[in-house]
Short mmCIF file of C-alpha atoms in Angstrom, two decimals:
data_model
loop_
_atom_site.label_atom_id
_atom_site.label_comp_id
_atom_site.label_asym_id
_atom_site.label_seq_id
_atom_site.Cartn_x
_atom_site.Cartn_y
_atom_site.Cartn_z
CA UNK A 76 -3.14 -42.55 -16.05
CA UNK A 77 -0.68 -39.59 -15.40
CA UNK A 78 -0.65 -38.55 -11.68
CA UNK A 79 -0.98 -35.00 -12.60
CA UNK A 80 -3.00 -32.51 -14.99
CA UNK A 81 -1.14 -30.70 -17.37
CA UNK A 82 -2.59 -27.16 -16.71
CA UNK A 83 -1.87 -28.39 -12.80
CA UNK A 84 1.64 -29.07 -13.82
CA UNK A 85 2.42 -25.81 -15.54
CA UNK A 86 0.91 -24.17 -11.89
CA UNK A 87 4.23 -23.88 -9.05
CA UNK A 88 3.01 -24.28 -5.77
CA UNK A 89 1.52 -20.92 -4.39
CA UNK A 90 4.07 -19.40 -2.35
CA UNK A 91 2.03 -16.73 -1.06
CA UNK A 92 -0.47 -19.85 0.32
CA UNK A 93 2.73 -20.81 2.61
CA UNK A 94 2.74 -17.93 4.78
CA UNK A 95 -1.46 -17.70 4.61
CA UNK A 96 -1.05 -21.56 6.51
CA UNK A 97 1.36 -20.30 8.76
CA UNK A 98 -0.73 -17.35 9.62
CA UNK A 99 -4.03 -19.44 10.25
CA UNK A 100 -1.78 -21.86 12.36
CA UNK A 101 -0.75 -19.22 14.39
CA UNK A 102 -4.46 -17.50 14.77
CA UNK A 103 -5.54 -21.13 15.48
CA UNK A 104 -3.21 -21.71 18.23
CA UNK A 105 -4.23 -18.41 20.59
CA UNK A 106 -1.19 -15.90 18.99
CA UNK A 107 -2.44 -12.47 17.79
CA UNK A 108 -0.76 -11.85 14.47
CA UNK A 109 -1.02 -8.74 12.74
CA UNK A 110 -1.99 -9.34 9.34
CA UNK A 111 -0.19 -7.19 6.63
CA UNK A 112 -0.48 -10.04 3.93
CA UNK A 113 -3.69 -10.23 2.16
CA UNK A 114 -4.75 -7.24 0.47
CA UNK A 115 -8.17 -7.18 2.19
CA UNK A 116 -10.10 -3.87 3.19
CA UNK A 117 -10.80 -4.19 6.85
CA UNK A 118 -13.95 -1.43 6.65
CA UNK A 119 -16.91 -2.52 5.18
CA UNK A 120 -19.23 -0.39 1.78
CA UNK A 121 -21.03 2.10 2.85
CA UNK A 122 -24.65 1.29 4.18
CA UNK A 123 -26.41 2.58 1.89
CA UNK A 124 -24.89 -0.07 -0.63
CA UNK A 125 -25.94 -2.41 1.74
CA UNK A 126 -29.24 -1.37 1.97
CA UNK A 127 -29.46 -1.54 -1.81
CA UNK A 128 -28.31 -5.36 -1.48
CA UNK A 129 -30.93 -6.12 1.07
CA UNK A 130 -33.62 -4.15 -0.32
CA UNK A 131 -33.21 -6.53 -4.16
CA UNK A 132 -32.82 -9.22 -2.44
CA UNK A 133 -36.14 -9.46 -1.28
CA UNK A 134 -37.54 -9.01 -4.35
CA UNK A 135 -38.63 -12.47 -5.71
CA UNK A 136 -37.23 -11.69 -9.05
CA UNK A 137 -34.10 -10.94 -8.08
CA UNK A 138 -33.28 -14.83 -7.65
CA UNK A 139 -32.90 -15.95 -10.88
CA UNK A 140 -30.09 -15.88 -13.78
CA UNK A 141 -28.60 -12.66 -13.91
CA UNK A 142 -27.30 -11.39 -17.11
CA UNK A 143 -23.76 -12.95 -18.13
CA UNK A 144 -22.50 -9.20 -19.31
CA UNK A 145 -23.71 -7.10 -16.40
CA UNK A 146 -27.33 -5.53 -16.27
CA UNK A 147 -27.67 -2.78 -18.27
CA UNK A 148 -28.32 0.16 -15.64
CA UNK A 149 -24.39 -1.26 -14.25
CA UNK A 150 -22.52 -1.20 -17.33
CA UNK A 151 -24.04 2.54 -17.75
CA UNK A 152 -22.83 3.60 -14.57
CA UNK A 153 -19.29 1.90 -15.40
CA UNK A 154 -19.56 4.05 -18.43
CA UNK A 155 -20.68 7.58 -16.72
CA UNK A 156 -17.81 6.85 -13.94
CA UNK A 157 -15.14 6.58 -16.68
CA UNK A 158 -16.84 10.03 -18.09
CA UNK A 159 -17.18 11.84 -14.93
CA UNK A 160 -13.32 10.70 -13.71
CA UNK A 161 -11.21 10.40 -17.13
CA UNK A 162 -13.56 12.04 -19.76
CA UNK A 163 -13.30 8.53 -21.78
CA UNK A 164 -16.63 7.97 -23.95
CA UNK A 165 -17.89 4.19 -23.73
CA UNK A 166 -20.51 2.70 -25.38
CA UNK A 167 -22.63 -0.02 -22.40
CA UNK A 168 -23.64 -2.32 -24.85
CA UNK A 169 -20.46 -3.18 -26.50
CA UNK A 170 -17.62 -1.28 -25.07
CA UNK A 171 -18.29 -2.17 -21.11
CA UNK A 172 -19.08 -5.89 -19.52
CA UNK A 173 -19.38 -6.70 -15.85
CA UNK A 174 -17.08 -9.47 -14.34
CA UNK A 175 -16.51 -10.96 -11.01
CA UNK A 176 -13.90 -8.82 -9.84
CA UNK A 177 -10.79 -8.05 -12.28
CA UNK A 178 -8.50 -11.14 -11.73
CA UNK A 179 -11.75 -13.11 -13.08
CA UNK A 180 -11.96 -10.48 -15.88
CA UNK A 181 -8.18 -11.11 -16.94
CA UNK A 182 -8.20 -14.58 -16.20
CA UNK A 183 -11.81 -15.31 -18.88
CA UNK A 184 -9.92 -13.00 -21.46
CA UNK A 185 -7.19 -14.68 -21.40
CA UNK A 186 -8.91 -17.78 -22.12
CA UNK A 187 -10.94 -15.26 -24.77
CA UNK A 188 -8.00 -14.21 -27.29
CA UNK A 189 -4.68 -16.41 -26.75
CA UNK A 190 -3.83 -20.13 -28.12
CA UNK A 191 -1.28 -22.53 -26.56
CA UNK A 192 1.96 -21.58 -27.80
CA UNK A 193 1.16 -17.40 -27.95
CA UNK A 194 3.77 -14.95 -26.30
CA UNK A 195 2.76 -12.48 -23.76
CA UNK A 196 4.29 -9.53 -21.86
CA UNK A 197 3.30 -9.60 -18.83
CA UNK A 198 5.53 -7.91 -15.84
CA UNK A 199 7.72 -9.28 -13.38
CA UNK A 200 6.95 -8.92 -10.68
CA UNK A 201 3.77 -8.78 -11.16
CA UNK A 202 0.00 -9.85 -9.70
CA UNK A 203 -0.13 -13.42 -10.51
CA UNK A 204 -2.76 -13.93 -12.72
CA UNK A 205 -1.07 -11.40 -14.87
CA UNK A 206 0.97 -14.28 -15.73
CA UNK A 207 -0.70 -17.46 -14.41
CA UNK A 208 -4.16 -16.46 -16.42
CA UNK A 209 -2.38 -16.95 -19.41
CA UNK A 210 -0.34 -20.29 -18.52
CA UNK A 211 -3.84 -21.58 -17.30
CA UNK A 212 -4.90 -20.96 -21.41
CA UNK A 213 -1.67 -22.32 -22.93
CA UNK A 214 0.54 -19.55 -23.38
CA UNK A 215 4.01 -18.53 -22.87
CA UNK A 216 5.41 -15.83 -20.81
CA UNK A 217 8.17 -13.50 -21.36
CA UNK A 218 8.71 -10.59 -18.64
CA UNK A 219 9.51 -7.35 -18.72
CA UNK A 220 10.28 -5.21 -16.33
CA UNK A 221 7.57 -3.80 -13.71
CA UNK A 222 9.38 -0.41 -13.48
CA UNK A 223 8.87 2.06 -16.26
CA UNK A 224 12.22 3.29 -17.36
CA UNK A 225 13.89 3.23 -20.27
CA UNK A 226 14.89 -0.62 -19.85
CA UNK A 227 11.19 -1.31 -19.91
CA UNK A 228 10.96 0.08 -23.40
CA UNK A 229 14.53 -1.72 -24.71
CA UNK A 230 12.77 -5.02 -22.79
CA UNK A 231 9.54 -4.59 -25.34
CA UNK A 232 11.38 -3.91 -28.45
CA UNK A 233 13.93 -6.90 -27.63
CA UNK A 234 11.12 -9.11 -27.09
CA UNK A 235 9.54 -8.31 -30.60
CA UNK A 236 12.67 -8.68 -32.49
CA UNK A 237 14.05 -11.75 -30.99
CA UNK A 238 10.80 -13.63 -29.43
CA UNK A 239 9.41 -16.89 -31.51
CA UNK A 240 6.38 -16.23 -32.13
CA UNK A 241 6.08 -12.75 -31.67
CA UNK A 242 4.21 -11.51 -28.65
CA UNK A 243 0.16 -10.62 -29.33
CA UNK A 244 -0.69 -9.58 -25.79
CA UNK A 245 0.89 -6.99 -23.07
CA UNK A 246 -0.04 -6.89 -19.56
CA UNK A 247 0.25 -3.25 -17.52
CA UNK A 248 -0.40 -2.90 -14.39
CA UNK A 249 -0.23 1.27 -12.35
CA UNK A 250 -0.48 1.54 -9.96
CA UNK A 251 1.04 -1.76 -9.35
CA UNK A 252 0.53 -4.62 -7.37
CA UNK A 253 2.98 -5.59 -5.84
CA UNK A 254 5.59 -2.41 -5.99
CA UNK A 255 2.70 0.65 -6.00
CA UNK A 256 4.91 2.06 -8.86
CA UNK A 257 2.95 4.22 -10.76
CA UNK A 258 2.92 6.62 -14.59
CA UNK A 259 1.41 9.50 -16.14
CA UNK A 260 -0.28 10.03 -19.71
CA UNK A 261 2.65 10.13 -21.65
CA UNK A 262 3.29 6.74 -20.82
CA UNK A 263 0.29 4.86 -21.78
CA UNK A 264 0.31 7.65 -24.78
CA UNK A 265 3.77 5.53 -25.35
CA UNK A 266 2.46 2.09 -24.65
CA UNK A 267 -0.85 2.65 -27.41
CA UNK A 268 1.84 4.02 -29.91
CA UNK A 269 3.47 0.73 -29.42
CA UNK A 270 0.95 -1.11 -29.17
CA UNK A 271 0.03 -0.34 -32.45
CA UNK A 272 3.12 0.01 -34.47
CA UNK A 273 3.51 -3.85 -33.26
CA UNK A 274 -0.18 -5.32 -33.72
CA UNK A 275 -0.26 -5.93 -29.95
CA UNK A 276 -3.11 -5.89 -27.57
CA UNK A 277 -2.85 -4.32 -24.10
CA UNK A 278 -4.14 -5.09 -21.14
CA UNK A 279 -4.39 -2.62 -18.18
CA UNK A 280 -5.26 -3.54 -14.36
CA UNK A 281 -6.26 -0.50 -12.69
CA UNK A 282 -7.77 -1.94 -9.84
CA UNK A 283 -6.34 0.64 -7.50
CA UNK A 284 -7.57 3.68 -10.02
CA UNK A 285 -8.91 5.28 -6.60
CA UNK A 286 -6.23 4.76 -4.35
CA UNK A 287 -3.67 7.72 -5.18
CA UNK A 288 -2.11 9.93 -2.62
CA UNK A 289 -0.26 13.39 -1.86
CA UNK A 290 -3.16 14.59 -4.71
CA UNK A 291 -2.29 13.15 -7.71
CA UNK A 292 -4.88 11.23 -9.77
CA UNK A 293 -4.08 8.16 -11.54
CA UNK A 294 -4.46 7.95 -15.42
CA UNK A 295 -6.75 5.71 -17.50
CA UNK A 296 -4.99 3.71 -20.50
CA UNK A 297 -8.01 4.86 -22.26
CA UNK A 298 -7.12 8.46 -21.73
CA UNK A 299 -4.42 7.74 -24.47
CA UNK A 300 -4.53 8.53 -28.40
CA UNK A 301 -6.34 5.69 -30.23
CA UNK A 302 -6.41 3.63 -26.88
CA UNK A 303 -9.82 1.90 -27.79
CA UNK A 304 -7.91 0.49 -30.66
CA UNK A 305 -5.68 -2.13 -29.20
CA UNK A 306 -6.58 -1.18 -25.42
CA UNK A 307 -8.98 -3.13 -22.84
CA UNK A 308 -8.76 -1.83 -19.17
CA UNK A 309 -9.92 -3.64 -16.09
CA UNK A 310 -11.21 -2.30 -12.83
CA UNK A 311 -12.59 -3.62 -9.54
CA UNK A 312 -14.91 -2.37 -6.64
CA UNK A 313 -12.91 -3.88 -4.13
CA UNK A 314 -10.89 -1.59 -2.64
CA UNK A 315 -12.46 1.97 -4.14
CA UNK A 316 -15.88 0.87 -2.27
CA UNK A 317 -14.11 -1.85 0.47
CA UNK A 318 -16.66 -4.21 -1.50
CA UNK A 319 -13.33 -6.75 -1.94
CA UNK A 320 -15.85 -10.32 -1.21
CA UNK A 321 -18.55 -9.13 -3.76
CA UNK A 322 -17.12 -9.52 -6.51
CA UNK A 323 -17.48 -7.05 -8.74
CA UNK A 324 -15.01 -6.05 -11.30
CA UNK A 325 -15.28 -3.96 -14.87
CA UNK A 326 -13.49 -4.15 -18.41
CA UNK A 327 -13.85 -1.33 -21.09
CA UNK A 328 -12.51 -0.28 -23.91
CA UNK A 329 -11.39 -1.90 -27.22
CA UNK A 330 -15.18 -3.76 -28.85
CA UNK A 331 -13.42 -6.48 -30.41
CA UNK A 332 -11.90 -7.79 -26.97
CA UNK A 333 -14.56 -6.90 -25.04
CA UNK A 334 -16.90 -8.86 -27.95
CA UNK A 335 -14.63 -11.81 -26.99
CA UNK A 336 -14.58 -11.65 -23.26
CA UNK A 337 -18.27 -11.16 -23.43
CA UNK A 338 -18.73 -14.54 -25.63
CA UNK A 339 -16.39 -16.48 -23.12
CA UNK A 340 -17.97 -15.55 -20.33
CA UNK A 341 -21.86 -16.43 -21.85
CA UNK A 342 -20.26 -20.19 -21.73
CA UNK A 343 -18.69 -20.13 -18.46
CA UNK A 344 -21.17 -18.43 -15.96
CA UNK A 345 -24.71 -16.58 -16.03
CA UNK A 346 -23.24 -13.10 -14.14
CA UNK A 347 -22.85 -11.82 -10.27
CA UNK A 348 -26.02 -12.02 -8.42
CA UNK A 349 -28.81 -9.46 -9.74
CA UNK A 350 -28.79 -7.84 -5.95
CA UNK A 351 -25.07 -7.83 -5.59
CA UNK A 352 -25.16 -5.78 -9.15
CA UNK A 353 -28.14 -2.91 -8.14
CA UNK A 354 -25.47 -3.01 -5.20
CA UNK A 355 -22.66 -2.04 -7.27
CA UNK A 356 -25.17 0.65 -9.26
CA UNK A 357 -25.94 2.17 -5.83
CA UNK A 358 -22.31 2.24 -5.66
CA UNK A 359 -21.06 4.13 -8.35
CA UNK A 360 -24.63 6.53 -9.09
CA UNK A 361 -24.53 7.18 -5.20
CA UNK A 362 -22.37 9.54 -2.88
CA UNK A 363 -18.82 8.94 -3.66
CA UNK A 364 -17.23 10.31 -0.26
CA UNK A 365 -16.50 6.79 0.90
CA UNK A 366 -14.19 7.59 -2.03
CA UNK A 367 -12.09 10.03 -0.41
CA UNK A 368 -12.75 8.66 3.11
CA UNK A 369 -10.80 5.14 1.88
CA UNK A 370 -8.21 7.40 -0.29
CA UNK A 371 -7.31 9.59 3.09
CA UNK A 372 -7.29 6.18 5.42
CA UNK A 373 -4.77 4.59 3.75
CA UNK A 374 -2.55 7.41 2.80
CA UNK A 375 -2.44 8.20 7.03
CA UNK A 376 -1.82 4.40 6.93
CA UNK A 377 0.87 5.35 4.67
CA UNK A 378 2.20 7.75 6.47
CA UNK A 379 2.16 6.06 9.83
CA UNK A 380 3.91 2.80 8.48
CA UNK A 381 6.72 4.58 6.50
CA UNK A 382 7.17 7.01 9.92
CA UNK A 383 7.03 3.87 12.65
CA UNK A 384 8.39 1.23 10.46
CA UNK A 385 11.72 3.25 9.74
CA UNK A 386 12.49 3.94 13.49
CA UNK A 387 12.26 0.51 13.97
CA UNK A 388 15.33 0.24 11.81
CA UNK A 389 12.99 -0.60 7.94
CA UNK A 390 13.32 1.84 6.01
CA UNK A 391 10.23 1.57 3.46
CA UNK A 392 10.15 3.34 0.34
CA UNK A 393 7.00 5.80 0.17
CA UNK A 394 4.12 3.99 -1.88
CA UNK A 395 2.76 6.68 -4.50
CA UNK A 396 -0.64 4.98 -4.97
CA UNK A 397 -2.56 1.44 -4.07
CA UNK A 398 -2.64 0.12 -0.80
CA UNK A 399 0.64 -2.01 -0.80
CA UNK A 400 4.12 -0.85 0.05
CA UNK A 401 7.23 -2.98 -1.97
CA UNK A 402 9.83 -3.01 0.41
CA UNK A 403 13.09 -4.56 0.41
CA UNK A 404 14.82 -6.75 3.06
CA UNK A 405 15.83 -5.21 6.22
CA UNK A 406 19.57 -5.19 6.32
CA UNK A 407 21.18 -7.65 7.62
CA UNK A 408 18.28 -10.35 6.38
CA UNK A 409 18.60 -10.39 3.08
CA UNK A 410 20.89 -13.50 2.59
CA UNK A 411 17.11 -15.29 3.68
CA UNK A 412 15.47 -14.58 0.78
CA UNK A 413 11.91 -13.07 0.90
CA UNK A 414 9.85 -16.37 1.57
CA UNK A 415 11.88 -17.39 4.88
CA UNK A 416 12.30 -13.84 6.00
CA UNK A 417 8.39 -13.29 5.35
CA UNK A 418 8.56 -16.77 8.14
CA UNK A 419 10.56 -15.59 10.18
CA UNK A 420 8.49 -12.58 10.80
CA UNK A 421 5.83 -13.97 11.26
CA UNK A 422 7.07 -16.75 13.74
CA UNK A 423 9.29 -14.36 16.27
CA UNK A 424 7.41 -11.06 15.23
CA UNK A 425 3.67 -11.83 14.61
CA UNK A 426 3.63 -10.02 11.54
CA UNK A 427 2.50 -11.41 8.45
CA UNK A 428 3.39 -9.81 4.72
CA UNK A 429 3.76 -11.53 1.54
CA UNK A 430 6.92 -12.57 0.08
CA UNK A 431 8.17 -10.99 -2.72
CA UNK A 432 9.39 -13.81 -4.87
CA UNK A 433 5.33 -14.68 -5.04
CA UNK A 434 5.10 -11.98 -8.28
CA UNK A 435 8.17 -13.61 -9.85
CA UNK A 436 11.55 -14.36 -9.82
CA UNK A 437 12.34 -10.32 -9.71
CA UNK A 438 10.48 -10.29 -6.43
CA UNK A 439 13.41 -11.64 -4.56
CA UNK A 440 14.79 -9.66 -1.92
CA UNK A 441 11.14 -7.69 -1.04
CA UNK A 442 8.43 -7.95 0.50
CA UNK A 443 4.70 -6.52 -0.03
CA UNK A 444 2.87 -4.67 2.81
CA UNK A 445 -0.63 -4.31 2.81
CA UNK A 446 -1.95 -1.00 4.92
CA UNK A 447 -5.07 -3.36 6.20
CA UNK A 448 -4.49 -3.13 9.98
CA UNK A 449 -5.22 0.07 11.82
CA UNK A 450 -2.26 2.99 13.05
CA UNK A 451 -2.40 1.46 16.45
CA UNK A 452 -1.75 -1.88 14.86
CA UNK A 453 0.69 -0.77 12.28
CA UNK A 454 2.92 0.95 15.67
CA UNK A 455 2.51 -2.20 17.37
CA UNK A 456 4.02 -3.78 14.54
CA UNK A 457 6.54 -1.82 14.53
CA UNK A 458 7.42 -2.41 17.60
CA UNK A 459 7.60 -6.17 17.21
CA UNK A 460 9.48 -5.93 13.96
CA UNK A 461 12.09 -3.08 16.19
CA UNK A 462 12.51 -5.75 18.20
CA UNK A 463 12.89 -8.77 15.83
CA UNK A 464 15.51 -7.01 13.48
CA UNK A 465 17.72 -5.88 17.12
CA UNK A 466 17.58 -10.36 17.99
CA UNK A 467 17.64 -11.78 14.76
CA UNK A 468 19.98 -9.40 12.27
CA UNK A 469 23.09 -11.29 10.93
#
């Protein structure tokens, strides 16, 4: 009998889990760390979501199966929110189904449309189950490049015309998670094109669709040409509606995928929680000003980090969009590597972020910072980290 699964065996250790152990060993033992790891909103939805919750959940009813797809009144308000925000028609009963959050979403359709042995493009670096959704069904991954310049386009076509068996699947991901890189129409109008010259199917994360600053709106895939063709996007209320432990997650577009998803899922679970989804409605038909509230929070955030965090001697590139910055070693640290730097940090600073090579092997020499603490937090950090860099630079 072997000692290990094979699924387990295609799975490296999870190196963002290292630094999450040394974190709760240091909360454990009396230290005050200042968490800028875990991408988790530290307000919580709006009450009258809450309320909404509450109110269902008294309802006897409410306590059995849910539907496996969503309940119809949520997959219409999925549908009138990508109306209302991109102008995107979708049909609720085949174009839209409900899943528990998006990384569940990508992770069922993965097991929905690929077969051991099938290429896909996913990013690097990259989220991880943009690539470890796929290894968990069987496939193969080949990356390509996160940023979207021209070597991400000579990356696709080299892929196709050199790559046994060709590719059927590619992963996007703006604004990104990890590097908050972000792109306009005319580059999903680019992707679809390509999409469909090469009989590919795209997948788009836009789980941080709300989070844009300095005014400018993110783009929907689905904005794009012939996008509901070879195009299924997925979205999440977790950080648009700080609803992150709920759940709740969204994929629309292309039928045929969504068809697929939709039968996958029917096998594997019977849908969120009936309350948790007249939640979610309450959500997206109610007042959307927690919207803006969360979008202006984290772009002070922003602003704060980028301002406090360079006088400290770290100069962090200005995130566009989501609530993560990408930034690369301090000087003088990067012969570490991100993983022992991301140890050090937290061990002689109290400051915990997430090494970069945890979204793939071009995550070396980064780290991600998540805006989850408050200004006065994010300036004490600073100051720790001023200090750390002045003892500990090589």
């Amino acid at each position: 009998m072997s000692d290990e699964f094979y699924r387990i065996k295609r799975l490296p250790p999870y190196v963002i889990a290292e630094v999450n152990a040394m974190r709760h060993a240091a909360r454990q033992a009396g230290r005050d760390i200042i968490d800028l790891g875990m991408g988790n909103p530290d307000h919580p939805p709006p009450q009258h979501i809450v309320d909404k919750l509450c109110e269902v959940a008294q309802k006897p009813s409410a306590h059995g199966y849910s539907q496996s797809k969503g309940i119809p009144g949520l997959r219409k308000a999925q549908a009138n929110y990508y109306q209302s925000r991109f102008g995107v028609e979708l049909d609720p009963d085949c174009e839209v189904v409900v899943t528990m959050g998006s990384k569940e979403g990508l992770s069922s359709m993965a097991t929905a449309i690929t077969a051991p042995g099938d290429v896909i493009l996913a990013p690097s670096p990259s989220y991880p189950i943009h690539t470890f959704g796929f290894i968990i069904a069987g496939a193969t991954i080949r990356s390509v490049p996160t940023t979207p310049d021209e070597r991400y386009w000579q990356a696709l076509d080299s892929a196709m015309a050199y790559t046994v068996p060709r590719p059927t699947v590619l992963v996007v991901n703006y604004p990104s998670n990890p590097t908050a890189e972000v792109v306009d129409a005319a580059f999903y109008q680019r992707v679809v094109d390509w999409a469909k010259e090469n009989n590919v199917w795209v997948l788009s994360d836009l789980a941080y669709s709300e989070l844009y600053y300095d005014g400018k709106p993110t783009p929907s895939i689905l904005q794009a040409k012939g996008a509901k063709d070879v195009a299924v996007e997925f979205t999440s209320m977790s950080k648009t509606y700080s609803m992150a432990g709920w759940r709740m997650g969204f994929a629309v577009g292309n039928a045929k995928l969504i068809a697929a998803l939709t039968r996958v899922k029917s096998y594997l679970d019977y849908g969120a929680f009936t309350p948790i989804q007249a939640a979610a409605c309450a959500a997206l038909n109610g007042p959307q000003d927690i919207v803006e509230q969360n979008r202006q929070r984290y772009q002070h955030r922003r602003d704060v980090m980028v301002e406090s965090f360079g006088r400290a001697g770290w100069d962090i590139p200005v995130p566009a969009a989501s609530m993560f910055a990408w930034a690369p070693l301090p000087p003088g640290f990067k012969h570490m590597g991100s993983l022992e730097f991301s140890k050090q940090l937290l061990e002689h600073a109290g400051v915990a972020v997430a090494a970069g090579v945890g979204y793939g092997e071009e995550g070396e020499g980064f780290v991600r910072i998540a805006m989850v603490e408050n200004e006065q937090r994010i300036r004490q950090a600073a100051r720790n980290i001023k200090k750390f860099l002045a003892e500990h630079a090589r």
